[in-house]
GROMACS .gro file of C-alpha atoms in nm:
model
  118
    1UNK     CA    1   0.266   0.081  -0.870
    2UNK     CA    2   0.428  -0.214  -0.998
    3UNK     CA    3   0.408  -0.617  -0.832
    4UNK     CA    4   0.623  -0.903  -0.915
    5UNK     CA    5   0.436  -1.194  -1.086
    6UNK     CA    6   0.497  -1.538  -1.095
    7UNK     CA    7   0.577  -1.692  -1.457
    8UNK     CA    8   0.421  -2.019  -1.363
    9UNK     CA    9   0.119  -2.021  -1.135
   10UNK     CA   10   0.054  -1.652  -1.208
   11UNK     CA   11   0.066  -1.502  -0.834
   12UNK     CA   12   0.128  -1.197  -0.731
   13UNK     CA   13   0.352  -1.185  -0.416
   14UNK     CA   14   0.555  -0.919  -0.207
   15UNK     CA   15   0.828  -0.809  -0.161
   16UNK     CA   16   1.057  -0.939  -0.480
   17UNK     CA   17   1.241  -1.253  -0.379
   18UNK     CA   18   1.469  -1.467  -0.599
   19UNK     CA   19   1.232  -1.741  -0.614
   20UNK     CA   20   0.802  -1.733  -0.606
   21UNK     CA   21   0.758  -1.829  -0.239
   22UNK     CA   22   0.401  -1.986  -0.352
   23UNK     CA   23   0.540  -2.218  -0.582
   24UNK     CA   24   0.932  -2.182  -0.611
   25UNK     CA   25   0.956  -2.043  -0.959
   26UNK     CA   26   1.222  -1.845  -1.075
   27UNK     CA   27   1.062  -1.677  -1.318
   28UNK     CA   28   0.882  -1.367  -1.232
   29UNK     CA   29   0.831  -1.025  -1.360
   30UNK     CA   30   0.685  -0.715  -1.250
   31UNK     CA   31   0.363  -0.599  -1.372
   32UNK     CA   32   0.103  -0.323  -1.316
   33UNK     CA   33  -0.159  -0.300  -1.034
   34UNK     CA   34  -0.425  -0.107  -1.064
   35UNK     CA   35  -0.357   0.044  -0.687
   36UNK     CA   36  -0.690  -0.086  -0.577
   37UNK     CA   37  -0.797  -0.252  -0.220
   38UNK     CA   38  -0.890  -0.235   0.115
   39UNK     CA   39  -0.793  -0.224   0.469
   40UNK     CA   40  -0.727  -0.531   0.604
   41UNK     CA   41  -0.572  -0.426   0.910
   42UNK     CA   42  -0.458  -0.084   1.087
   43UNK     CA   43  -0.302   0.083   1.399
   44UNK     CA   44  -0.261   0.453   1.486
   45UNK     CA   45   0.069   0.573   1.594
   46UNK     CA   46   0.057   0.858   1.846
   47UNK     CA   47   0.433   0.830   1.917
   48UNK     CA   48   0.639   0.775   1.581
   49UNK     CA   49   0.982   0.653   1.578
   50UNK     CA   50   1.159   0.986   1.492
   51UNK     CA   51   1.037   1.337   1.460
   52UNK     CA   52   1.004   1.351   1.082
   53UNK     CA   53   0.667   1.161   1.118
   54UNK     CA   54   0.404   1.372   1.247
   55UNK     CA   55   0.164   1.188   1.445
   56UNK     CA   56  -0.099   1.045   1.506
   57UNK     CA   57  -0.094   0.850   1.190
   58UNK     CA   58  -0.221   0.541   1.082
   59UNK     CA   59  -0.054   0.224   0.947
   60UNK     CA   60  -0.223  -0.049   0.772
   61UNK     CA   61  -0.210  -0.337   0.603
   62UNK     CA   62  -0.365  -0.312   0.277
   63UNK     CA   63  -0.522  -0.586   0.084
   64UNK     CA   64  -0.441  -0.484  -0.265
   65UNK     CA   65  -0.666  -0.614  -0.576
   66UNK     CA   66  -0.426  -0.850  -0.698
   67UNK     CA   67  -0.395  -1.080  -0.416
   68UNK     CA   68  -0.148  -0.930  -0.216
   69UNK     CA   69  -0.074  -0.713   0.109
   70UNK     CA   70   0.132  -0.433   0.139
   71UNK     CA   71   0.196  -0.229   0.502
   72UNK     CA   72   0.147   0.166   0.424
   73UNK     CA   73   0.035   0.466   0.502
   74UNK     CA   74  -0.348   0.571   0.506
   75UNK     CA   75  -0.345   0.945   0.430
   76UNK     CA   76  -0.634   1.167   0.383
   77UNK     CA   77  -0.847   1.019   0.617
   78UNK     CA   78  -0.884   1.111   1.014
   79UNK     CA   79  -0.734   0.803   1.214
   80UNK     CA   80  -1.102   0.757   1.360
   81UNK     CA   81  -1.258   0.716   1.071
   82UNK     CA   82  -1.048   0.454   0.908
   83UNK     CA   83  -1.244   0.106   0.873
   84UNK     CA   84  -1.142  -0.257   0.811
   85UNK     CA   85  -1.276  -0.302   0.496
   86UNK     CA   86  -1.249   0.061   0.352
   87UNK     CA   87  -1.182   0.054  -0.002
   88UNK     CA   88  -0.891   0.272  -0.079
   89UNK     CA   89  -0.669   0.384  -0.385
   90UNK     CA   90  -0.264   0.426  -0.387
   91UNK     CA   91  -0.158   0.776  -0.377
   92UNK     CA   92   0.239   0.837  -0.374
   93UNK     CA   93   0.353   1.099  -0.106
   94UNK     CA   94   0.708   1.240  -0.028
   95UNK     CA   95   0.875   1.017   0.276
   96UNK     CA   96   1.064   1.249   0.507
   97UNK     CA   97   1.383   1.225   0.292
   98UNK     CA   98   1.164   1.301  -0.008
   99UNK     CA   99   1.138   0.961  -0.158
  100UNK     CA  100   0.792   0.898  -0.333
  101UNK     CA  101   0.630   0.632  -0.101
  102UNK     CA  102   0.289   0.404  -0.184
  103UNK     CA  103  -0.006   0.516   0.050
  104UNK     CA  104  -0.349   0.504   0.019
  105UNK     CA  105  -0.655   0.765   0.087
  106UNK     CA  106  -0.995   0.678   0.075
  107UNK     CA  107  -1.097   0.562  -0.260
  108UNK     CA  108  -1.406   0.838  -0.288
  109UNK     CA  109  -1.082   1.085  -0.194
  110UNK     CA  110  -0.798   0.922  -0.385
  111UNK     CA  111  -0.848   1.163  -0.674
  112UNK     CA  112  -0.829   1.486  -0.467
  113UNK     CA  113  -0.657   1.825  -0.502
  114UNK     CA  114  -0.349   1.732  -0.303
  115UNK     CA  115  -0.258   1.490  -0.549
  116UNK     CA  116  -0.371   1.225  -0.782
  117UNK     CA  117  -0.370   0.862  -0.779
  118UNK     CA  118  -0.115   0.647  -0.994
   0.00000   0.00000   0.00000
């Protein structure tokens, strides 16, 4: 999973912009994360938006390692068990047109049979 990173005061921020919205730098890159962090946030949806999403699901907002949060998916984990402050891992699933998506399981099940972490 790659983040953009600020030239100057070394950030990391999402999504892309043109300019670092901590410190208005042009000059960013993108760079490796290690997928890490934790639930910072989270809803389950019991009615999703159209009928290729199967609910219940859950949606969070991840705090990732690097500084910055990203809303996904948590996947391998029973709504009810999900807990602010669960460390999880990024695992990339297929959206419903097939598109390889960031979501993240459990960190002790990131690693699983149905598919590894990045």
């Amino acid at each position: 999973m790659l983040r953009p990173v600020c030239g100057r005061c070394e950030r990391s921020f999402f999504t892309p912009q043109v300019v670092c919205p901590l410190c208005g730098s042009g000059q960013w890159t993108y760079e490796p994360s290690e997928g890490r962090g934790a639930v910072y946030s989270f809803t389950v949806v019991h009615r999703p938006p159209e009928p290729a999403f199967e609910a219940p699901y859950t949606l969070a907002i991840v705090d990732v390692a690097e500084g910055w949060h990203l809303l996904t998916w948590i996947v391998d984990c029973p709504p009810d068990e999900v807990r602010i402050g669960m460390e999880v891992q990024v695992r990339f699933v297929a959206g419903p047109d097939g598109a390889l998506l960031p979501a993240f399981a459990p960190r002790a099940t990131a690693h699983g049979p149905a598919g590894a972490a990045a």
